[in-house]
Amino acid sequence: GCPKDDFQEELVIRPLHSGDIYASFQFRTLWETDFMRGNKVSHYRLFPKSLGQVISKFSVRELHISFTQGYWRTMQWGQPFLPSPPGAELWVWFQDSVTDVDGTWKELTNVLSGIFCASLNFIDSTNTVQPSASFKPLGIGNVTDHRFLRYATLPREIVCTENLTPWKKLLPCGSKAGLAVLLKSEKLFHSSFHSQAVHIRPVCQDWQCKTTSWELRQTLNVVFDLHTPGQGKLEWSLFKMFSRTLTEACPLASSSKIYIDITDDPQGEQFEVSPATHLLSQAMVLGDRRTFSVYDLTQQITFGTVRSLNLLIRWKSRDMLRPLLHAERYVAGYGLQTGEIHTLMYNNHPYRSFPVLLLDSVPWYLRLYIHTLTVTSKGKDNKPSYIHYQPSKDRVRPHLLEMLVQLPPNSVTEVTVQFERALLKWTEYTPDPNHGFYVGSSVISSLVPSIVAMDTNSTREQPLFSSFFPCKEESSYFMRVYTEPLLVNLPTPDFSMPYNVICLTCTVVAVGYGSLYNLLTRSFQIEEPSPGLAKRIANIIRKMRGVPPL
Amino acid sequence: IIFYIFSTLYFQLSFSPLVPQENAGQFFSSGHTNNWAVLVCTSRFWFNYRHVANTLSVYRSVKRLGIPDSHIVLMLADDMACNHRNPKPATVFSHKNMELNVYGDDVEVDYRGYEVTVENFLRVLTGRLPPSTPRSKRLLSDDRSNILIYLTGHGGNGFLKFQDSEEISNVELADAFEQMWQKRRYNELLFIIDTCQGASMYERFYSPNLMALASSQVGEDSLSHQPDLAIGVHLMDRYTFYLLEFLEDIHPSSKANMNDLFKVCPKSQCVSTPGHRTDLFLRDPGSALITDFFGSVRKVEITMETINLTEPIQQRQKETYSYVDQLPVSEIIHQKPKQKDWHPPDGFILGLWTLILLVFFKTYGMKHLKHIF
């Protein structure tokens, strides 16, 4: 019969240690069709047609694109459900039937720039890399030949309403019904962190995994600052966060739920949520078992007699689980000629060590000197067990550095590499070169040991936020951490100099040559000064008398 | 869309019940079949907030009067709404005391930031874009399109500055319009410019069916309207402010014509003298409606045919799949180095080897060749 499709939406609200509140929206569409095997798909129902056409035309196996404004502060907010770097990030796995991956990648970025109203057409060979070990496919599949993977970031990319508008239009209910009603740009962008992403991948339908479906996940993560609305009290409501309340679930959704993280206080002493609910759920997420209050929007009873749902959350204080892995990056040095990039990775586990894969993509205008690369942990040299380095080529390729480093327990690992800044050609500078040039975030992928046993059965009914990364073993979970992007100043010429030089040269030539010419060609005559008044009258009288003048 | 056409017809009919046939006839006898708009803001940096507000207010009016996003090419050289200096993010205001948010919740910017260059602007106008450019970034007009082009930014006598780093001259613009005419890319074109000495930009036009409006004459500066003390910059330019006020009174079935548009912002309000040029326009400006350029005409054909949809055949797959290990440490450590594709040696290496061989043989003579072969 007709391929079945299914749409689920959920919102997870997690109050944070610092008083801020973290809201994560996930909208998932599952579709049992097959874009690849020749039969053209022409009837789209819940799955957006623009993305379906992109998948079939460019033979895409997996597509992950995210737009982020702000930087995720791991030490204050813990780990996000879905990490993303500042700016725009796009990584795509192509099918193995694609012959010209680079050409298809260029066309794909142009098409996506039209769909999402972003300048993704600036993605070209100078900022695209082909990681050799990071970014394994998140969907099902046997082939992992990294020839079909491309990764690019645009750290300068701005996210604003014009990116949110087409993103909302991809949802089956648009922004008219369901949880998407809360997505109002004036509140979403007045926040400390805003990230919207689209993830497309093939997934298993059931535990036997004999059939596959295409999964489209649209996620939106936002962290609202405690002090922005002005009050400063540890009290948040849906209306305060989004300036809207909920009145109904999306009619096309098979499940529409709100989860509120009440883990630290199941008795309800420190923590208060109203309207109260008796539905509780436990989920294994980020290596920890968390308890959630659940509000099911498909039940009319959730909305009560006023037919609108405005959740109120009040808490007094909150402990935070110390994040096991976090990273920092900064530029050291002085002047505009050389510098040093320092990346610090912190392992906060008291006794376990774990491996991390560090991926660094540095633009060609920062010339890295890889012979100065050092990796030190606890003061001693820490030799990576795998290094992949692809040197840059001016104006063609960026640097790619991938290292597998084992982080000892309770330690800081520092990776340093020196670089030299290049002088660009005059036309390669942006219209505002004194702002600086961005270097994309480093990506640190790792298998972090978990406190509780993770659930490896991937197809059991789980909330969407805990089922994104596939889990292969129980003792650890996969995580990605992004560092800050770097902003470096390149030696910038004074762009007014051509005009100044022309003016100066012309003045010098005019004055110098002009004076010389006059000196050479002018003839001099001696002239008597005009006589005074008395003499003039005397001369007139003498002329009348016929006598020669004075 | 069918309902829109019928409701507009109804509007026309309800406005003058005495002559319904005449109004309906006028609706169907206009010379154009579709409308496009190209709205460009050419200035970067926070203190040029007013140029973005100008462009967005024209965008709002044009959307309100019916032109859809797919027919609007909006180019903004900098982001003011989500700029970190903006005290109210995701908003761009046109009136002080934050009365009217022209950015809104439903906006699609086609060219933004560094993409707004003279080259891209001219390519959009003439249609000479690279083949992978998406549809939303193209001006897909034909010979029955009425196009509205609005430019704002900093300008001078005969040029307009793009992003403080390059300029477009009035000669280039006139030639671009001539290319559009020769390729039959427009039926009629309305060009509005709000910069200092704006009238100099339309002096050189020579293609037919062009009408131009500018906010100031040569030698005059266009002035901004009012600052907002909370945001800290000037919010709008005078000419566009009064143009927006004028357009707020226009609705999709309005009968206002171009002569009313020429009267917008007299010298008493604008301080500069707005100018206009109609000698290249073949129709009488009094007969050209405002909605001919700011509104939208969409002709719809109703068909009674039905098409049968066949159900696709579902193929059952037989293989078993599994998820991939995200960080297979042992596999990564023992990864074989990638088989690099063999490339023929580079020209430089070839030349170097040829030189070495030549020098060797010249020094030692050809008789040594027999030792090798």
PDB file of C-alpha atoms in Angstrom, chain B residues 61-295:
ATOM      1  CA  SER B  61       4.259  46.848   1.578  1.00  0.00           C
ATOM      2  CA  VAL B  62       4.955  44.817  -1.493  1.00  0.00           C
ATOM      3  CA  LYS B  63       4.148  41.551   0.321  1.00  0.00           C
ATOM      4  CA  ARG B  64       1.003  43.023   1.755  1.00  0.00           C
ATOM      5  CA  LEU B  65      -0.169  44.096  -1.679  1.00  0.00           C
ATOM      6  CA  GLY B  66       0.195  40.601  -3.031  1.00  0.00           C
ATOM      7  CA  ILE B  67       3.651  39.838  -4.417  1.00  0.00           C
ATOM      8  CA  PRO B  68       4.726  36.485  -2.916  1.00  0.00           C
ATOM      9  CA  ASP B  69       8.181  35.715  -1.509  1.00  0.00           C
ATOM     10  CA  SER B  70       9.011  33.598  -4.534  1.00  0.00           C
ATOM     11  CA  HIS B  71       8.751  36.723  -6.707  1.00  0.00           C
ATOM     12  CA  ILE B  72      10.757  38.981  -4.444  1.00  0.00           C
ATOM     13  CA  VAL B  73      14.546  39.090  -4.469  1.00  0.00           C
ATOM     14  CA  LEU B  74      15.532  40.735  -1.187  1.00  0.00           C
ATOM     15  CA  MET B  75      19.179  41.687  -0.724  1.00  0.00           C
ATOM     16  CA  LEU B  76      20.351  42.989   2.648  1.00  0.00           C
ATOM     17  CA  ALA B  77      24.027  43.772   3.019  1.00  0.00           C
ATOM     18  CA  ASP B  78      24.121  43.441   6.785  1.00  0.00           C
ATOM     19  CA  ASP B  79      22.099  41.914   9.541  1.00  0.00           C
ATOM     20  CA  MET B  80      20.536  44.511  11.819  1.00  0.00           C
ATOM     21  CA  ALA B  81      17.814  42.424  13.415  1.00  0.00           C
ATOM     22  CA  CYS B  82      20.053  39.847  15.079  1.00  0.00           C
ATOM     23  CA  ASN B  83      22.998  42.217  15.415  1.00  0.00           C
ATOM     24  CA  HIS B  84      24.409  42.128  18.916  1.00  0.00           C
ATOM     25  CA  ARG B  85      23.986  45.891  19.196  1.00  0.00           C
ATOM     26  CA  ASN B  86      20.237  45.628  18.703  1.00  0.00           C
ATOM     27  CA  PRO B  87      18.505  46.057  22.071  1.00  0.00           C
ATOM     28  CA  LYS B  88      15.447  44.207  20.747  1.00  0.00           C
ATOM     29  CA  PRO B  89      16.663  41.212  18.735  1.00  0.00           C
ATOM     30  CA  ALA B  90      14.781  39.970  15.680  1.00  0.00           C
ATOM     31  CA  THR B  91      13.167  43.372  15.161  1.00  0.00           C
ATOM     32  CA  VAL B  92      13.805  46.299  12.851  1.00  0.00           C
ATOM     33  CA  PHE B  93      11.748  49.369  13.607  1.00  0.00           C
ATOM     34  CA  SER B  94      10.733  52.128  11.273  1.00  0.00           C
ATOM     35  CA  HIS B  95       9.038  54.488  13.687  1.00  0.00           C
ATOM     36  CA  LYS B  96      10.546  55.753  16.883  1.00  0.00           C
ATOM     37  CA  ASN B  97       9.150  54.460  20.146  1.00  0.00           C
ATOM     38  CA  MET B  98       9.235  51.091  18.408  1.00  0.00           C
ATOM     39  CA  GLU B  99       5.807  51.306  16.872  1.00  0.00           C
ATOM     40  CA  LEU B 100       6.134  49.322  13.684  1.00  0.00           C
ATOM     41  CA  ASN B 101       8.347  46.267  13.393  1.00  0.00           C
ATOM     42  CA  VAL B 102       9.060  45.945   9.686  1.00  0.00           C
ATOM     43  CA  TYR B 103      11.101  42.757  10.116  1.00  0.00           C
ATOM     44  CA  GLY B 104       8.234  40.681  11.397  1.00  0.00           C
ATOM     45  CA  ASP B 105       7.981  36.957  11.804  1.00  0.00           C
ATOM     46  CA  ASP B 106       7.796  35.898   8.172  1.00  0.00           C
ATOM     47  CA  VAL B 107      10.714  37.194   6.156  1.00  0.00           C
ATOM     48  CA  GLU B 108      12.926  35.543   3.567  1.00  0.00           C
ATOM     49  CA  VAL B 109      16.163  37.252   2.666  1.00  0.00           C
ATOM     50  CA  ASP B 110      17.680  35.895  -0.532  1.00  0.00           C
ATOM     51  CA  TYR B 111      21.061  37.586  -0.590  1.00  0.00           C
ATOM     52  CA  ARG B 112      22.550  38.569   2.691  1.00  0.00           C
ATOM     53  CA  GLY B 113      25.832  39.822   4.083  1.00  0.00           C
ATOM     54  CA  TYR B 114      28.829  39.492   1.816  1.00  0.00           C
ATOM     55  CA  GLU B 115      26.687  38.157  -1.029  1.00  0.00           C
ATOM     56  CA  VAL B 116      25.348  41.636  -1.801  1.00  0.00           C
ATOM     57  CA  THR B 117      27.882  42.786  -4.361  1.00  0.00           C
ATOM     58  CA  VAL B 118      27.667  44.744  -7.580  1.00  0.00           C
ATOM     59  CA  GLU B 119      28.392  41.574  -9.523  1.00  0.00           C
ATOM     60  CA  ASN B 120      25.584  39.609  -7.900  1.00  0.00           C
ATOM     61  CA  PHE B 121      23.156  42.478  -8.341  1.00  0.00           C
ATOM     62  CA  LEU B 122      23.902  42.799 -12.038  1.00  0.00           C
ATOM     63  CA  ARG B 123      23.780  39.033 -12.466  1.00  0.00           C
ATOM     64  CA  VAL B 124      20.365  38.896 -10.851  1.00  0.00           C
ATOM     65  CA  LEU B 125      19.083  41.641 -13.150  1.00  0.00           C
ATOM     66  CA  THR B 126      20.462  40.179 -16.336  1.00  0.00           C
ATOM     67  CA  GLY B 127      19.812  36.562 -15.391  1.00  0.00           C
ATOM     68  CA  ARG B 128      23.390  35.432 -15.981  1.00  0.00           C
ATOM     69  CA  LEU B 129      23.770  33.352 -12.839  1.00  0.00           C
ATOM     70  CA  PRO B 130      25.726  30.133 -12.338  1.00  0.00           C
ATOM     71  CA  PRO B 131      23.636  27.044 -13.105  1.00  0.00           C
ATOM     72  CA  SER B 132      23.465  25.837  -9.508  1.00  0.00           C
ATOM     73  CA  THR B 133      21.826  29.040  -8.225  1.00  0.00           C
ATOM     74  CA  PRO B 134      18.546  28.176  -6.488  1.00  0.00           C
ATOM     75  CA  ARG B 135      15.256  29.559  -7.734  1.00  0.00           C
ATOM     76  CA  SER B 136      14.741  31.885  -4.821  1.00  0.00           C
ATOM     77  CA  LYS B 137      17.878  33.772  -5.840  1.00  0.00           C
ATOM     78  CA  ARG B 138      16.908  34.253  -9.435  1.00  0.00           C
ATOM     79  CA  LEU B 139      14.838  36.908 -11.171  1.00  0.00           C
ATOM     80  CA  LEU B 140      12.803  34.658 -13.427  1.00  0.00           C
ATOM     81  CA  SER B 141      10.946  37.407 -15.199  1.00  0.00           C
ATOM     82  CA  ASP B 142       9.689  37.308 -18.766  1.00  0.00           C
ATOM     83  CA  ASP B 143       8.498  39.840 -21.277  1.00  0.00           C
ATOM     84  CA  ARG B 144       5.155  40.280 -19.525  1.00  0.00           C
ATOM     85  CA  SER B 145       6.599  41.021 -16.085  1.00  0.00           C
ATOM     86  CA  ASN B 146       6.373  44.330 -14.299  1.00  0.00           C
ATOM     87  CA  ILE B 147       9.419  44.728 -12.108  1.00  0.00           C
ATOM     88  CA  LEU B 148       9.915  47.056  -9.157  1.00  0.00           C
ATOM     89  CA  ILE B 149      13.547  47.820  -8.333  1.00  0.00           C
ATOM     90  CA  TYR B 150      14.329  49.634  -5.100  1.00  0.00           C
ATOM     91  CA  LEU B 151      17.862  50.653  -4.128  1.00  0.00           C
ATOM     92  CA  THR B 152      18.974  52.394  -0.994  1.00  0.00           C
ATOM     93  CA  GLY B 153      22.316  53.165   0.541  1.00  0.00           C
ATOM     94  CA  HIS B 154      25.009  55.786   0.246  1.00  0.00           C
ATOM     95  CA  GLY B 155      25.472  57.341  -3.140  1.00  0.00           C
ATOM     96  CA  GLY B 156      26.928  60.267  -4.967  1.00  0.00           C
ATOM     97  CA  ASN B 157      26.844  61.930  -8.338  1.00  0.00           C
ATOM     98  CA  GLY B 158      26.633  59.011 -10.732  1.00  0.00           C
ATOM     99  CA  PHE B 159      27.393  56.127  -8.383  1.00  0.00           C
ATOM    100  CA  LEU B 160      26.009  54.031  -5.555  1.00  0.00           C
ATOM    101  CA  LYS B 161      28.280  52.508  -2.922  1.00  0.00           C
ATOM    102  CA  PHE B 162      28.022  48.794  -2.152  1.00  0.00           C
ATOM    103  CA  GLN B 163      29.193  47.743   1.335  1.00  0.00           C
ATOM    104  CA  ASP B 164      31.745  50.538   1.565  1.00  0.00           C
ATOM    105  CA  SER B 165      34.090  48.719  -0.745  1.00  0.00           C
ATOM    106  CA  GLU B 166      32.811  48.980  -4.306  1.00  0.00           C
ATOM    107  CA  GLU B 167      30.528  51.088  -6.458  1.00  0.00           C
ATOM    108  CA  ILE B 168      28.016  50.774  -9.236  1.00  0.00           C
ATOM    109  CA  SER B 169      27.848  53.615 -11.728  1.00  0.00           C
ATOM    110  CA  ASN B 170      24.795  54.949 -13.511  1.00  0.00           C
ATOM    111  CA  VAL B 171      26.242  53.839 -16.842  1.00  0.00           C
ATOM    112  CA  GLU B 172      26.491  50.223 -15.647  1.00  0.00           C
ATOM    113  CA  LEU B 173      22.947  50.342 -14.383  1.00  0.00           C
ATOM    114  CA  ALA B 174      21.622  51.781 -17.643  1.00  0.00           C
ATOM    115  CA  ASP B 175      23.466  49.095 -19.601  1.00  0.00           C
ATOM    116  CA  ALA B 176      22.051  46.379 -17.350  1.00  0.00           C
ATOM    117  CA  PHE B 177      18.543  47.620 -18.025  1.00  0.00           C
ATOM    118  CA  GLU B 178      19.278  47.672 -21.740  1.00  0.00           C
ATOM    119  CA  GLN B 179      20.421  44.042 -21.502  1.00  0.00           C
ATOM    120  CA  MET B 180      17.172  43.241 -19.752  1.00  0.00           C
ATOM    121  CA  TRP B 181      15.211  44.958 -22.481  1.00  0.00           C
ATOM    122  CA  GLN B 182      17.044  43.167 -25.262  1.00  0.00           C
ATOM    123  CA  LYS B 183      16.499  39.818 -23.578  1.00  0.00           C
ATOM    124  CA  ARG B 184      12.865  40.716 -23.041  1.00  0.00           C
ATOM    125  CA  ARG B 185      13.121  40.393 -19.287  1.00  0.00           C
ATOM    126  CA  TYR B 186      10.577  43.018 -18.420  1.00  0.00           C
ATOM    127  CA  ASN B 187       7.385  44.593 -19.655  1.00  0.00           C
ATOM    128  CA  GLU B 188       7.614  47.748 -17.553  1.00  0.00           C
ATOM    129  CA  LEU B 189      10.112  48.646 -14.884  1.00  0.00           C
ATOM    130  CA  LEU B 190       9.780  51.048 -11.981  1.00  0.00           C
ATOM    131  CA  PHE B 191      13.067  52.139 -10.455  1.00  0.00           C
ATOM    132  CA  ILE B 192      13.084  53.840  -7.064  1.00  0.00           C
ATOM    133  CA  ILE B 193      16.282  55.004  -5.410  1.00  0.00           C
ATOM    134  CA  ASP B 194      16.725  56.595  -2.008  1.00  0.00           C
ATOM    135  CA  THR B 195      20.293  57.863  -1.673  1.00  0.00           C
ATOM    136  CA  CYS B 196      22.091  61.168  -1.760  1.00  0.00           C
ATOM    137  CA  GLN B 197      22.040  62.688  -5.250  1.00  0.00           C
ATOM    138  CA  GLY B 198      19.803  59.860  -6.361  1.00  0.00           C
ATOM    139  CA  ALA B 199      18.585  61.550  -9.532  1.00  0.00           C
ATOM    140  CA  SER B 200      22.012  61.069 -11.067  1.00  0.00           C
ATOM    141  CA  MET B 201      21.463  57.312 -11.134  1.00  0.00           C
ATOM    142  CA  TYR B 202      18.620  57.507 -13.638  1.00  0.00           C
ATOM    143  CA  GLU B 203      20.129  60.196 -15.871  1.00  0.00           C
ATOM    144  CA  ARG B 204      21.711  57.662 -18.203  1.00  0.00           C
ATOM    145  CA  PHE B 205      18.787  55.321 -18.818  1.00  0.00           C
ATOM    146  CA  TYR B 206      17.989  54.758 -22.477  1.00  0.00           C
ATOM    147  CA  SER B 207      15.809  51.668 -22.657  1.00  0.00           C
ATOM    148  CA  PRO B 208      12.070  51.973 -23.225  1.00  0.00           C
ATOM    149  CA  ASN B 209       9.370  51.398 -20.599  1.00  0.00           C
ATOM    150  CA  LEU B 210      11.362  52.629 -17.647  1.00  0.00           C
ATOM    151  CA  MET B 211      10.043  54.935 -14.993  1.00  0.00           C
ATOM    152  CA  ALA B 212      12.331  56.217 -12.287  1.00  0.00           C
ATOM    153  CA  LEU B 213      11.927  58.008  -8.975  1.00  0.00           C
ATOM    154  CA  ALA B 214      14.655  59.388  -6.769  1.00  0.00           C
ATOM    155  CA  SER B 215      14.685  60.954  -3.359  1.00  0.00           C
ATOM    156  CA  SER B 216      16.948  63.893  -4.216  1.00  0.00           C
ATOM    157  CA  GLN B 217      18.394  65.827  -7.122  1.00  0.00           C
ATOM    158  CA  VAL B 218      22.014  66.046  -8.119  1.00  0.00           C
ATOM    159  CA  GLY B 219      23.852  68.186  -5.593  1.00  0.00           C
ATOM    160  CA  GLU B 220      21.364  67.489  -2.794  1.00  0.00           C
ATOM    161  CA  ASP B 221      21.620  65.034   0.102  1.00  0.00           C
ATOM    162  CA  SER B 222      18.784  62.776   1.170  1.00  0.00           C
ATOM    163  CA  LEU B 223      18.249  63.120   4.855  1.00  0.00           C
ATOM    164  CA  SER B 224      17.212  60.666   7.508  1.00  0.00           C
ATOM    165  CA  HIS B 225      14.050  61.002   9.427  1.00  0.00           C
ATOM    166  CA  GLN B 226      14.271  60.457  13.119  1.00  0.00           C
ATOM    167  CA  PRO B 227      16.583  58.737  15.576  1.00  0.00           C
ATOM    168  CA  ASP B 228      15.384  56.438  18.292  1.00  0.00           C
ATOM    169  CA  LEU B 229      17.162  57.021  21.573  1.00  0.00           C
ATOM    170  CA  ALA B 230      16.815  53.439  22.779  1.00  0.00           C
ATOM    171  CA  ILE B 231      18.291  51.927  19.630  1.00  0.00           C
ATOM    172  CA  GLY B 232      20.689  54.812  19.161  1.00  0.00           C
ATOM    173  CA  VAL B 233      20.626  55.231  15.387  1.00  0.00           C
ATOM    174  CA  HIS B 234      18.407  56.863  12.808  1.00  0.00           C
ATOM    175  CA  LEU B 235      15.565  54.547  11.889  1.00  0.00           C
ATOM    176  CA  MET B 236      14.454  55.575   8.419  1.00  0.00           C
ATOM    177  CA  ASP B 237      15.205  57.961   5.616  1.00  0.00           C
ATOM    178  CA  ARG B 238      12.685  60.700   5.006  1.00  0.00           C
ATOM    179  CA  TYR B 239      11.702  59.786   1.484  1.00  0.00           C
ATOM    180  CA  THR B 240      11.035  56.142   2.260  1.00  0.00           C
ATOM    181  CA  PHE B 241       9.268  57.070   5.486  1.00  0.00           C
ATOM    182  CA  TYR B 242       6.703  59.139   3.612  1.00  0.00           C
ATOM    183  CA  LEU B 243       6.599  56.559   0.834  1.00  0.00           C
ATOM    184  CA  LEU B 244       5.709  53.920   3.430  1.00  0.00           C
ATOM    185  CA  GLU B 245       3.012  56.177   4.849  1.00  0.00           C
ATOM    186  CA  PHE B 246       1.609  56.623   1.359  1.00  0.00           C
ATOM    187  CA  LEU B 247       1.718  52.894   0.622  1.00  0.00           C
ATOM    188  CA  GLU B 248      -0.043  52.026   3.885  1.00  0.00           C
ATOM    189  CA  ASP B 249      -3.163  53.610   2.362  1.00  0.00           C
ATOM    190  CA  ILE B 250      -2.951  51.530  -0.806  1.00  0.00           C
ATOM    191  CA  HIS B 251      -4.839  48.241  -0.873  1.00  0.00           C
ATOM    192  CA  PRO B 252      -4.771  45.593  -3.614  1.00  0.00           C
ATOM    193  CA  SER B 253      -7.697  47.027  -5.538  1.00  0.00           C
ATOM    194  CA  SER B 254      -6.729  50.659  -5.211  1.00  0.00           C
ATOM    195  CA  LYS B 255      -6.990  52.924  -8.227  1.00  0.00           C
ATOM    196  CA  ALA B 256      -4.200  55.330  -7.233  1.00  0.00           C
ATOM    197  CA  ASN B 257      -1.850  56.021 -10.111  1.00  0.00           C
ATOM    198  CA  MET B 258       1.749  57.100 -10.577  1.00  0.00           C
ATOM    199  CA  ASN B 259       1.005  60.796 -10.450  1.00  0.00           C
ATOM    200  CA  ASP B 260       0.086  60.326  -6.786  1.00  0.00           C
ATOM    201  CA  LEU B 261       3.426  58.609  -6.235  1.00  0.00           C
ATOM    202  CA  PHE B 262       5.302  61.562  -7.685  1.00  0.00           C
ATOM    203  CA  LYS B 263       3.674  63.817  -5.122  1.00  0.00           C
ATOM    204  CA  VAL B 264       5.034  61.782  -2.183  1.00  0.00           C
ATOM    205  CA  CYS B 265       7.387  63.746   0.083  1.00  0.00           C
ATOM    206  CA  PRO B 266       7.433  67.314  -1.230  1.00  0.00           C
ATOM    207  CA  LYS B 267      10.343  69.554  -0.360  1.00  0.00           C
ATOM    208  CA  SER B 268       8.669  70.760   2.826  1.00  0.00           C
ATOM    209  CA  GLN B 269       8.758  67.248   4.314  1.00  0.00           C
ATOM    210  CA  CYS B 270      11.821  65.816   2.640  1.00  0.00           C
ATOM    211  CA  VAL B 271      14.144  68.832   2.657  1.00  0.00           C
ATOM    212  CA  SER B 272      15.541  67.446  -0.614  1.00  0.00           C
ATOM    213  CA  THR B 273      13.628  67.634  -3.875  1.00  0.00           C
ATOM    214  CA  PRO B 274      12.427  64.232  -5.087  1.00  0.00           C
ATOM    215  CA  GLY B 275      12.696  63.747  -8.799  1.00  0.00           C
ATOM    216  CA  HIS B 276      11.184  61.450 -11.367  1.00  0.00           C
ATOM    217  CA  ARG B 277      11.674  60.524 -14.979  1.00  0.00           C
ATOM    218  CA  THR B 278       8.887  59.377 -17.249  1.00  0.00           C
ATOM    219  CA  ASP B 279      10.089  60.210 -20.767  1.00  0.00           C
ATOM    220  CA  LEU B 280      11.050  56.609 -21.477  1.00  0.00           C
ATOM    221  CA  PHE B 281       7.731  55.269 -20.250  1.00  0.00           C
ATOM    222  CA  LEU B 282       5.409  54.607 -23.175  1.00  0.00           C
ATOM    223  CA  ARG B 283       2.136  54.847 -21.295  1.00  0.00           C
ATOM    224  CA  ASP B 284       0.852  57.959 -19.636  1.00  0.00           C
ATOM    225  CA  PRO B 285       1.926  57.829 -15.948  1.00  0.00           C
ATOM    226  CA  GLY B 286      -1.613  58.764 -14.978  1.00  0.00           C
ATOM    227  CA  SER B 287      -2.860  55.509 -16.441  1.00  0.00           C
ATOM    228  CA  ALA B 288      -0.307  53.348 -14.645  1.00  0.00           C
ATOM    229  CA  LEU B 289      -1.673  52.129 -11.315  1.00  0.00           C
ATOM    230  CA  ILE B 290       0.438  51.843  -8.181  1.00  0.00           C
ATOM    231  CA  THR B 291      -0.626  48.221  -7.910  1.00  0.00           C
ATOM    232  CA  ASP B 292       0.798  47.588 -11.399  1.00  0.00           C
ATOM    233  CA  PHE B 293       4.210  47.607  -9.730  1.00  0.00           C
ATOM    234  CA  PHE B 294       3.627  47.191  -6.004  1.00  0.00           C
ATOM    235  CA  GLY B 295       0.837  44.650  -6.205  1.00  0.00           C
TER     236      GLY B 295
END
